[in-house]
Amino acid sequence: MPSAFSSATTTIIYDMHTTDEKLKAFSRFLDVLDTLREKCPWDAKQTNDSLRPNTVEEVFELADALMADDTANIKKELGDVLLHVAFYSKIASEKNQFDIADVCNSLTDKLIFRHPHIYGDVQADSPESVAQNWEQIKLKEKGGNKTVLAGVPSALPALIKANRIQEKAANVGFDWDEPSQVWDKLKEETAEVEQEIKAGDTDKIEAEFGDLLFAVVNAARLYGVNPENALERTNRKFISRFNHIEKRAKEEGRSLKDMSLDEMDKFWNEAKSLE
């Protein structure tokens, strides 16, 4: 069984479960899900369509926990996501389509096939070479009938989608020779935005802003930065600082609408000094 204890230096040591204990825990979880599906009125009526919105919400809640590096919530949200994986598999088994074993076996087979540098004789000694092999193997899996970018989900948020598009294109060689080359592209796109703003064409302004944002995502990727994480980090920073402005204004019995920008900047800088 797992155990945790603190030494004199308060270092936490956790003894991981054995394989048998993991299998027992997973089996217990599936047994409970089977029982709930049979006996609970709410669980019994769920369908793929009814669960889908909740699944999206659970994934975002997991993303929040990961961004906060909140171990307790990461564990909790992983459990919620796992519940949805098993639930969809349970629904499929009732239709004689597949079950959780098929999901696990299919995933395992795919992992083995996509890691020939581990389970075969292919050489790949860097994350970049592994990623390039991964994309080539995925194309082979599709029998060559789909394009490189076909695997990018159309429903992805635009920022994440841009990053995935660029990653996939780069993995087949469509990329800058040197990361520093992207800065000229950023300057070019910025100039084009300014030009269209002066011209006053709303549609073209939007299009050029899109090109500029795409170039910014490209720059982040080239320098090893996940643009989604970077932007969310700034979002949280802005929220924290703006909340401080509101708090300080309230302490002075004032409304933000009645404050000057210089007065709000004072509290903004105060918030920065507290970080």
mmCIF file with all atom_site columns, C-alpha atoms in Angstrom, residues 10-182:
data_model
loop_
_atom_site.group_PDB
_atom_site.id
_atom_site.type_symbol
_atom_site.label_atom_id
_atom_site.label_alt_id
_atom_site.label_comp_id
_atom_site.label_asym_id
_atom_site.label_entity_id
_atom_site.label_seq_id
_atom_site.pdbx_PDB_ins_code
_atom_site.Cartn_x
_atom_site.Cartn_y
_atom_site.Cartn_z
_atom_site.occupancy
_atom_site.B_iso_or_equiv
_atom_site.pdbx_formal_charge
_atom_site.auth_seq_id
_atom_site.auth_comp_id
_atom_site.auth_asym_id
_atom_site.auth_atom_id
_atom_site.pdbx_PDB_model_num
ATOM 1   C CA . THR A 1 10  ? 10.057  17.560 5.679   1.00 0.00 ? 10  THR A CA 1
ATOM 2   C CA . THR A 1 11  ? 10.768  15.724 2.421   1.00 0.00 ? 11  THR A CA 1
ATOM 3   C CA . ILE A 1 12  ? 7.696   13.767 1.367   1.00 0.00 ? 12  ILE A CA 1
ATOM 4   C CA . ILE A 1 13  ? 8.308   10.194 0.234   1.00 0.00 ? 13  ILE A CA 1
ATOM 5   C CA . TYR A 1 14  ? 5.527   8.321  -1.517  1.00 0.00 ? 14  TYR A CA 1
ATOM 6   C CA . ASP A 1 15  ? 5.605   4.579  -2.119  1.00 0.00 ? 15  ASP A CA 1
ATOM 7   C CA . MET A 1 16  ? 3.832   3.962  -5.410  1.00 0.00 ? 16  MET A CA 1
ATOM 8   C CA . HIS A 1 17  ? 1.269   1.217  -5.849  1.00 0.00 ? 17  HIS A CA 1
ATOM 9   C CA . THR A 1 18  ? 2.359   -2.095 -7.277  1.00 0.00 ? 18  THR A CA 1
ATOM 10  C CA . THR A 1 19  ? 1.032   -3.203 -10.653 1.00 0.00 ? 19  THR A CA 1
ATOM 11  C CA . ASP A 1 20  ? -1.376  -5.601 -8.952  1.00 0.00 ? 20  ASP A CA 1
ATOM 12  C CA . GLU A 1 21  ? -2.692  -2.812 -6.737  1.00 0.00 ? 21  GLU A CA 1
ATOM 13  C CA . LYS A 1 22  ? -3.194  -0.559 -9.755  1.00 0.00 ? 22  LYS A CA 1
ATOM 14  C CA . LEU A 1 23  ? -5.104  -3.272 -11.593 1.00 0.00 ? 23  LEU A CA 1
ATOM 15  C CA . LYS A 1 24  ? -7.226  -3.942 -8.520  1.00 0.00 ? 24  LYS A CA 1
ATOM 16  C CA . ALA A 1 25  ? -8.041  -0.230 -8.179  1.00 0.00 ? 25  ALA A CA 1
ATOM 17  C CA . PHE A 1 26  ? -8.989  0.039  -11.852 1.00 0.00 ? 26  PHE A CA 1
ATOM 18  C CA . SER A 1 27  ? -11.150 -3.087 -11.615 1.00 0.00 ? 27  SER A CA 1
ATOM 19  C CA . ARG A 1 28  ? -12.919 -1.695 -8.533  1.00 0.00 ? 28  ARG A CA 1
ATOM 20  C CA . PHE A 1 29  ? -13.564 1.575  -10.386 1.00 0.00 ? 29  PHE A CA 1
ATOM 21  C CA . LEU A 1 30  ? -15.061 -0.265 -13.391 1.00 0.00 ? 30  LEU A CA 1
ATOM 22  C CA . ASP A 1 31  ? -17.257 -2.398 -11.092 1.00 0.00 ? 31  ASP A CA 1
ATOM 23  C CA . VAL A 1 32  ? -18.641 0.746  -9.433  1.00 0.00 ? 32  VAL A CA 1
ATOM 24  C CA . LEU A 1 33  ? -19.302 2.331  -12.831 1.00 0.00 ? 33  LEU A CA 1
ATOM 25  C CA . ASP A 1 34  ? -21.164 -0.801 -13.959 1.00 0.00 ? 34  ASP A CA 1
ATOM 26  C CA . THR A 1 35  ? -23.311 -0.675 -10.819 1.00 0.00 ? 35  THR A CA 1
ATOM 27  C CA . LEU A 1 36  ? -24.081 3.019  -11.208 1.00 0.00 ? 36  LEU A CA 1
ATOM 28  C CA . ARG A 1 37  ? -24.969 2.571  -14.872 1.00 0.00 ? 37  ARG A CA 1
ATOM 29  C CA . GLU A 1 38  ? -27.441 -0.129 -13.870 1.00 0.00 ? 38  GLU A CA 1
ATOM 30  C CA . LYS A 1 39  ? -28.961 1.296  -10.698 1.00 0.00 ? 39  LYS A CA 1
ATOM 31  C CA . CYS A 1 40  ? -28.526 5.093  -10.652 1.00 0.00 ? 40  CYS A CA 1
ATOM 32  C CA . PRO A 1 41  ? -31.293 6.936  -12.568 1.00 0.00 ? 41  PRO A CA 1
ATOM 33  C CA . TRP A 1 42  ? -28.922 9.766  -13.612 1.00 0.00 ? 42  TRP A CA 1
ATOM 34  C CA . ASP A 1 43  ? -26.072 7.517  -14.759 1.00 0.00 ? 43  ASP A CA 1
ATOM 35  C CA . ALA A 1 44  ? -28.455 5.151  -16.515 1.00 0.00 ? 44  ALA A CA 1
ATOM 36  C CA . LYS A 1 45  ? -29.854 7.839  -18.814 1.00 0.00 ? 45  LYS A CA 1
ATOM 37  C CA . GLN A 1 46  ? -26.533 9.339  -19.949 1.00 0.00 ? 46  GLN A CA 1
ATOM 38  C CA . THR A 1 47  ? -25.537 9.235  -23.628 1.00 0.00 ? 47  THR A CA 1
ATOM 39  C CA . ASN A 1 48  ? -22.522 10.372 -25.616 1.00 0.00 ? 48  ASN A CA 1
ATOM 40  C CA . ASP A 1 49  ? -24.355 13.588 -26.452 1.00 0.00 ? 49  ASP A CA 1
ATOM 41  C CA . SER A 1 50  ? -25.350 14.349 -22.860 1.00 0.00 ? 50  SER A CA 1
ATOM 42  C CA . LEU A 1 51  ? -21.856 13.673 -21.524 1.00 0.00 ? 51  LEU A CA 1
ATOM 43  C CA . ARG A 1 52  ? -19.913 15.598 -24.172 1.00 0.00 ? 52  ARG A CA 1
ATOM 44  C CA . PRO A 1 53  ? -20.366 19.124 -22.683 1.00 0.00 ? 53  PRO A CA 1
ATOM 45  C CA . ASN A 1 54  ? -19.317 17.829 -19.267 1.00 0.00 ? 54  ASN A CA 1
ATOM 46  C CA . THR A 1 55  ? -16.254 16.185 -20.799 1.00 0.00 ? 55  THR A CA 1
ATOM 47  C CA . VAL A 1 56  ? -15.109 19.480 -22.286 1.00 0.00 ? 56  VAL A CA 1
ATOM 48  C CA . GLU A 1 57  ? -15.614 21.166 -18.911 1.00 0.00 ? 57  GLU A CA 1
ATOM 49  C CA . GLU A 1 58  ? -13.641 18.452 -17.094 1.00 0.00 ? 58  GLU A CA 1
ATOM 50  C CA . VAL A 1 59  ? -10.708 18.796 -19.495 1.00 0.00 ? 59  VAL A CA 1
ATOM 51  C CA . PHE A 1 60  ? -10.576 22.548 -18.898 1.00 0.00 ? 60  PHE A CA 1
ATOM 52  C CA . GLU A 1 61  ? -10.758 22.004 -15.136 1.00 0.00 ? 61  GLU A CA 1
ATOM 53  C CA . LEU A 1 62  ? -7.806  19.623 -15.431 1.00 0.00 ? 62  LEU A CA 1
ATOM 54  C CA . ALA A 1 63  ? -5.960  22.253 -17.461 1.00 0.00 ? 63  ALA A CA 1
ATOM 55  C CA . ASP A 1 64  ? -6.617  24.808 -14.691 1.00 0.00 ? 64  ASP A CA 1
ATOM 56  C CA . ALA A 1 65  ? -5.230  22.434 -12.061 1.00 0.00 ? 65  ALA A CA 1
ATOM 57  C CA . LEU A 1 66  ? -2.155  21.754 -14.178 1.00 0.00 ? 66  LEU A CA 1
ATOM 58  C CA . MET A 1 67  ? -1.524  25.469 -14.711 1.00 0.00 ? 67  MET A CA 1
ATOM 59  C CA . ALA A 1 68  ? -1.783  26.019 -10.943 1.00 0.00 ? 68  ALA A CA 1
ATOM 60  C CA . ASP A 1 69  ? 0.466   22.993 -10.285 1.00 0.00 ? 69  ASP A CA 1
ATOM 61  C CA . ASP A 1 70  ? -2.144  21.958 -7.719  1.00 0.00 ? 70  ASP A CA 1
ATOM 62  C CA . THR A 1 71  ? -1.325  18.307 -7.017  1.00 0.00 ? 71  THR A CA 1
ATOM 63  C CA . ALA A 1 72  ? -4.506  17.528 -5.085  1.00 0.00 ? 72  ALA A CA 1
ATOM 64  C CA . ASN A 1 73  ? -6.731  19.005 -7.795  1.00 0.00 ? 73  ASN A CA 1
ATOM 65  C CA . ILE A 1 74  ? -4.699  17.408 -10.589 1.00 0.00 ? 74  ILE A CA 1
ATOM 66  C CA . LYS A 1 75  ? -5.400  14.008 -9.023  1.00 0.00 ? 75  LYS A CA 1
ATOM 67  C CA . LYS A 1 76  ? -9.094  14.856 -8.629  1.00 0.00 ? 76  LYS A CA 1
ATOM 68  C CA . GLU A 1 77  ? -9.525  16.182 -12.173 1.00 0.00 ? 77  GLU A CA 1
ATOM 69  C CA . LEU A 1 78  ? -7.627  13.255 -13.687 1.00 0.00 ? 78  LEU A CA 1
ATOM 70  C CA . GLY A 1 79  ? -10.161 11.027 -11.968 1.00 0.00 ? 79  GLY A CA 1
ATOM 71  C CA . ASP A 1 80  ? -13.029 12.993 -13.493 1.00 0.00 ? 80  ASP A CA 1
ATOM 72  C CA . VAL A 1 81  ? -11.496 12.717 -16.979 1.00 0.00 ? 81  VAL A CA 1
ATOM 73  C CA . LEU A 1 82  ? -10.889 8.993  -16.452 1.00 0.00 ? 82  LEU A CA 1
ATOM 74  C CA . LEU A 1 83  ? -14.543 8.596  -15.487 1.00 0.00 ? 83  LEU A CA 1
ATOM 75  C CA . HIS A 1 84  ? -15.578 10.052 -18.835 1.00 0.00 ? 84  HIS A CA 1
ATOM 76  C CA . VAL A 1 85  ? -13.215 7.776  -20.781 1.00 0.00 ? 85  VAL A CA 1
ATOM 77  C CA . ALA A 1 86  ? -14.639 4.740  -19.007 1.00 0.00 ? 86  ALA A CA 1
ATOM 78  C CA . PHE A 1 87  ? -18.223 6.010  -19.311 1.00 0.00 ? 87  PHE A CA 1
ATOM 79  C CA . TYR A 1 88  ? -18.013 6.409  -23.090 1.00 0.00 ? 88  TYR A CA 1
ATOM 80  C CA . SER A 1 89  ? -16.488 2.941  -23.291 1.00 0.00 ? 89  SER A CA 1
ATOM 81  C CA . LYS A 1 90  ? -19.309 1.531  -21.147 1.00 0.00 ? 90  LYS A CA 1
ATOM 82  C CA . ILE A 1 91  ? -21.937 3.085  -23.423 1.00 0.00 ? 91  ILE A CA 1
ATOM 83  C CA . ALA A 1 92  ? -20.168 1.633  -26.472 1.00 0.00 ? 92  ALA A CA 1
ATOM 84  C CA . SER A 1 93  ? -20.042 -1.832 -24.878 1.00 0.00 ? 93  SER A CA 1
ATOM 85  C CA . GLU A 1 94  ? -23.806 -1.730 -24.368 1.00 0.00 ? 94  GLU A CA 1
ATOM 86  C CA . LYS A 1 95  ? -24.110 -1.184 -28.134 1.00 0.00 ? 95  LYS A CA 1
ATOM 87  C CA . ASN A 1 96  ? -21.683 -4.073 -28.821 1.00 0.00 ? 96  ASN A CA 1
ATOM 88  C CA . GLN A 1 97  ? -19.227 -1.613 -30.403 1.00 0.00 ? 97  GLN A CA 1
ATOM 89  C CA . PHE A 1 98  ? -16.162 -1.800 -28.105 1.00 0.00 ? 98  PHE A CA 1
ATOM 90  C CA . ASP A 1 99  ? -15.273 -1.745 -24.420 1.00 0.00 ? 99  ASP A CA 1
ATOM 91  C CA . ILE A 1 100 ? -12.546 -0.318 -22.184 1.00 0.00 ? 100 ILE A CA 1
ATOM 92  C CA . ALA A 1 101 ? -10.231 -3.250 -22.966 1.00 0.00 ? 101 ALA A CA 1
ATOM 93  C CA . ASP A 1 102 ? -10.434 -2.415 -26.662 1.00 0.00 ? 102 ASP A CA 1
ATOM 94  C CA . VAL A 1 103 ? -9.610  1.221  -25.860 1.00 0.00 ? 103 VAL A CA 1
ATOM 95  C CA . CYS A 1 104 ? -6.574  0.212  -23.798 1.00 0.00 ? 104 CYS A CA 1
ATOM 96  C CA . ASN A 1 105 ? -5.344  -2.336 -26.340 1.00 0.00 ? 105 ASN A CA 1
ATOM 97  C CA . SER A 1 106 ? -5.803  0.043  -29.259 1.00 0.00 ? 106 SER A CA 1
ATOM 98  C CA . LEU A 1 107 ? -3.874  2.756  -27.430 1.00 0.00 ? 107 LEU A CA 1
ATOM 99  C CA . THR A 1 108 ? -1.092  0.366  -26.425 1.00 0.00 ? 108 THR A CA 1
ATOM 100 C CA . ASP A 1 109 ? -0.732  -0.956 -29.974 1.00 0.00 ? 109 ASP A CA 1
ATOM 101 C CA . LYS A 1 110 ? -0.548  2.618  -31.274 1.00 0.00 ? 110 LYS A CA 1
ATOM 102 C CA . LEU A 1 111 ? 2.104   3.604  -28.726 1.00 0.00 ? 111 LEU A CA 1
ATOM 103 C CA . ILE A 1 112 ? 4.257   0.620  -29.646 1.00 0.00 ? 112 ILE A CA 1
ATOM 104 C CA . PHE A 1 113 ? 3.850   1.276  -33.375 1.00 0.00 ? 113 PHE A CA 1
ATOM 105 C CA . ARG A 1 114 ? 4.670   4.981  -32.996 1.00 0.00 ? 114 ARG A CA 1
ATOM 106 C CA . HIS A 1 115 ? 7.816   4.308  -30.942 1.00 0.00 ? 115 HIS A CA 1
ATOM 107 C CA . PRO A 1 116 ? 9.963   2.213  -33.281 1.00 0.00 ? 116 PRO A CA 1
ATOM 108 C CA . HIS A 1 117 ? 13.045  3.728  -31.630 1.00 0.00 ? 117 HIS A CA 1
ATOM 109 C CA . ILE A 1 118 ? 12.006  1.811  -28.489 1.00 0.00 ? 118 ILE A CA 1
ATOM 110 C CA . TYR A 1 119 ? 10.260  -1.272 -29.889 1.00 0.00 ? 119 TYR A CA 1
ATOM 111 C CA . GLY A 1 120 ? 12.046  -1.468 -33.260 1.00 0.00 ? 120 GLY A CA 1
ATOM 112 C CA . ASP A 1 121 ? 15.336  -0.628 -34.908 1.00 0.00 ? 121 ASP A CA 1
ATOM 113 C CA . VAL A 1 122 ? 14.742  3.065  -35.773 1.00 0.00 ? 122 VAL A CA 1
ATOM 114 C CA . GLN A 1 123 ? 17.241  5.590  -34.405 1.00 0.00 ? 123 GLN A CA 1
ATOM 115 C CA . ALA A 1 124 ? 15.872  8.686  -32.645 1.00 0.00 ? 124 ALA A CA 1
ATOM 116 C CA . ASP A 1 125 ? 17.993  10.247 -29.944 1.00 0.00 ? 125 ASP A CA 1
ATOM 117 C CA . SER A 1 126 ? 16.331  13.638 -29.478 1.00 0.00 ? 126 SER A CA 1
ATOM 118 C CA . PRO A 1 127 ? 12.782  14.907 -28.809 1.00 0.00 ? 127 PRO A CA 1
ATOM 119 C CA . GLU A 1 128 ? 12.826  16.631 -32.219 1.00 0.00 ? 128 GLU A CA 1
ATOM 120 C CA . SER A 1 129 ? 13.692  13.465 -34.142 1.00 0.00 ? 129 SER A CA 1
ATOM 121 C CA . VAL A 1 130 ? 11.043  11.533 -32.210 1.00 0.00 ? 130 VAL A CA 1
ATOM 122 C CA . ALA A 1 131 ? 8.428   14.157 -33.122 1.00 0.00 ? 131 ALA A CA 1
ATOM 123 C CA . GLN A 1 132 ? 9.413   14.026 -36.808 1.00 0.00 ? 132 GLN A CA 1
ATOM 124 C CA . ASN A 1 133 ? 9.177   10.231 -36.820 1.00 0.00 ? 133 ASN A CA 1
ATOM 125 C CA . TRP A 1 134 ? 5.818   10.476 -35.051 1.00 0.00 ? 134 TRP A CA 1
ATOM 126 C CA . GLU A 1 135 ? 4.278   12.578 -37.825 1.00 0.00 ? 135 GLU A CA 1
ATOM 127 C CA . GLN A 1 136 ? 5.653   10.329 -40.570 1.00 0.00 ? 136 GLN A CA 1
ATOM 128 C CA . ILE A 1 137 ? 4.300   7.239  -38.809 1.00 0.00 ? 137 ILE A CA 1
ATOM 129 C CA . LYS A 1 138 ? 0.882   8.841  -38.350 1.00 0.00 ? 138 LYS A CA 1
ATOM 130 C CA . LEU A 1 139 ? 0.719   9.484  -42.099 1.00 0.00 ? 139 LEU A CA 1
ATOM 131 C CA . LYS A 1 140 ? 1.531   5.811  -42.753 1.00 0.00 ? 140 LYS A CA 1
ATOM 132 C CA . GLU A 1 141 ? -1.248  4.795  -40.342 1.00 0.00 ? 141 GLU A CA 1
ATOM 133 C CA . LYS A 1 142 ? -3.680  6.776  -42.472 1.00 0.00 ? 142 LYS A CA 1
ATOM 134 C CA . GLY A 1 143 ? -2.511  4.976  -45.594 1.00 0.00 ? 143 GLY A CA 1
ATOM 135 C CA . GLY A 1 144 ? -1.412  8.242  -47.173 1.00 0.00 ? 144 GLY A CA 1
ATOM 136 C CA . ASN A 1 145 ? -5.039  9.235  -47.734 1.00 0.00 ? 145 ASN A CA 1
ATOM 137 C CA . LYS A 1 146 ? -4.997  12.214 -45.393 1.00 0.00 ? 146 LYS A CA 1
ATOM 138 C CA . THR A 1 147 ? -2.917  15.350 -45.361 1.00 0.00 ? 147 THR A CA 1
ATOM 139 C CA . VAL A 1 148 ? -0.366  16.324 -42.720 1.00 0.00 ? 148 VAL A CA 1
ATOM 140 C CA . LEU A 1 149 ? -2.803  18.801 -41.143 1.00 0.00 ? 149 LEU A CA 1
ATOM 141 C CA . ALA A 1 150 ? -5.880  16.582 -41.315 1.00 0.00 ? 150 ALA A CA 1
ATOM 142 C CA . GLY A 1 151 ? -5.348  15.438 -37.739 1.00 0.00 ? 151 GLY A CA 1
ATOM 143 C CA . VAL A 1 152 ? -5.728  18.924 -36.259 1.00 0.00 ? 152 VAL A CA 1
ATOM 144 C CA . PRO A 1 153 ? -9.245  19.060 -34.721 1.00 0.00 ? 153 PRO A CA 1
ATOM 145 C CA . SER A 1 154 ? -11.325 21.825 -36.264 1.00 0.00 ? 154 SER A CA 1
ATOM 146 C CA . ALA A 1 155 ? -12.936 22.588 -32.885 1.00 0.00 ? 155 ALA A CA 1
ATOM 147 C CA . LEU A 1 156 ? -9.643  23.462 -31.159 1.00 0.00 ? 156 LEU A CA 1
ATOM 148 C CA . PRO A 1 157 ? -9.386  27.025 -29.830 1.00 0.00 ? 157 PRO A CA 1
ATOM 149 C CA . ALA A 1 158 ? -7.601  29.153 -32.417 1.00 0.00 ? 158 ALA A CA 1
ATOM 150 C CA . LEU A 1 159 ? -4.407  29.709 -30.398 1.00 0.00 ? 159 LEU A CA 1
ATOM 151 C CA . ILE A 1 160 ? -3.904  26.014 -29.687 1.00 0.00 ? 160 ILE A CA 1
ATOM 152 C CA . LYS A 1 161 ? -4.843  25.140 -33.264 1.00 0.00 ? 161 LYS A CA 1
ATOM 153 C CA . ALA A 1 162 ? -2.252  27.558 -34.677 1.00 0.00 ? 162 ALA A CA 1
ATOM 154 C CA . ASN A 1 163 ? 0.446   25.971 -32.543 1.00 0.00 ? 163 ASN A CA 1
ATOM 155 C CA . ARG A 1 164 ? -0.526  22.430 -33.563 1.00 0.00 ? 164 ARG A CA 1
ATOM 156 C CA . ILE A 1 165 ? -0.655  23.399 -37.263 1.00 0.00 ? 165 ILE A CA 1
ATOM 157 C CA . GLN A 1 166 ? 2.832   24.850 -37.050 1.00 0.00 ? 166 GLN A CA 1
ATOM 158 C CA . GLU A 1 167 ? 4.199   21.865 -35.119 1.00 0.00 ? 167 GLU A CA 1
ATOM 159 C CA . LYS A 1 168 ? 2.860   19.422 -37.673 1.00 0.00 ? 168 LYS A CA 1
ATOM 160 C CA . ALA A 1 169 ? 4.182   21.438 -40.611 1.00 0.00 ? 169 ALA A CA 1
ATOM 161 C CA . ALA A 1 170 ? 7.586   21.746 -38.918 1.00 0.00 ? 170 ALA A CA 1
ATOM 162 C CA . ASN A 1 171 ? 7.764   18.002 -38.307 1.00 0.00 ? 171 ASN A CA 1
ATOM 163 C CA . VAL A 1 172 ? 7.772   17.391 -42.058 1.00 0.00 ? 172 VAL A CA 1
ATOM 164 C CA . GLY A 1 173 ? 10.379  20.084 -42.703 1.00 0.00 ? 173 GLY A CA 1
ATOM 165 C CA . PHE A 1 174 ? 8.256   23.172 -43.375 1.00 0.00 ? 174 PHE A CA 1
ATOM 166 C CA . ASP A 1 175 ? 9.900   25.536 -40.915 1.00 0.00 ? 175 ASP A CA 1
ATOM 167 C CA . TRP A 1 176 ? 12.421  28.358 -40.528 1.00 0.00 ? 176 TRP A CA 1
ATOM 168 C CA . ASP A 1 177 ? 16.072  27.387 -40.818 1.00 0.00 ? 177 ASP A CA 1
ATOM 169 C CA . GLU A 1 178 ? 16.887  29.521 -37.764 1.00 0.00 ? 178 GLU A CA 1
ATOM 170 C CA . PRO A 1 179 ? 14.501  30.774 -35.035 1.00 0.00 ? 179 PRO A CA 1
ATOM 171 C CA . SER A 1 180 ? 15.886  34.303 -35.358 1.00 0.00 ? 180 SER A CA 1
ATOM 172 C CA . GLN A 1 181 ? 14.397  34.538 -38.866 1.00 0.00 ? 181 GLN A CA 1
ATOM 173 C CA . VAL A 1 182 ? 10.920  34.799 -37.396 1.00 0.00 ? 182 VAL A CA 1
#
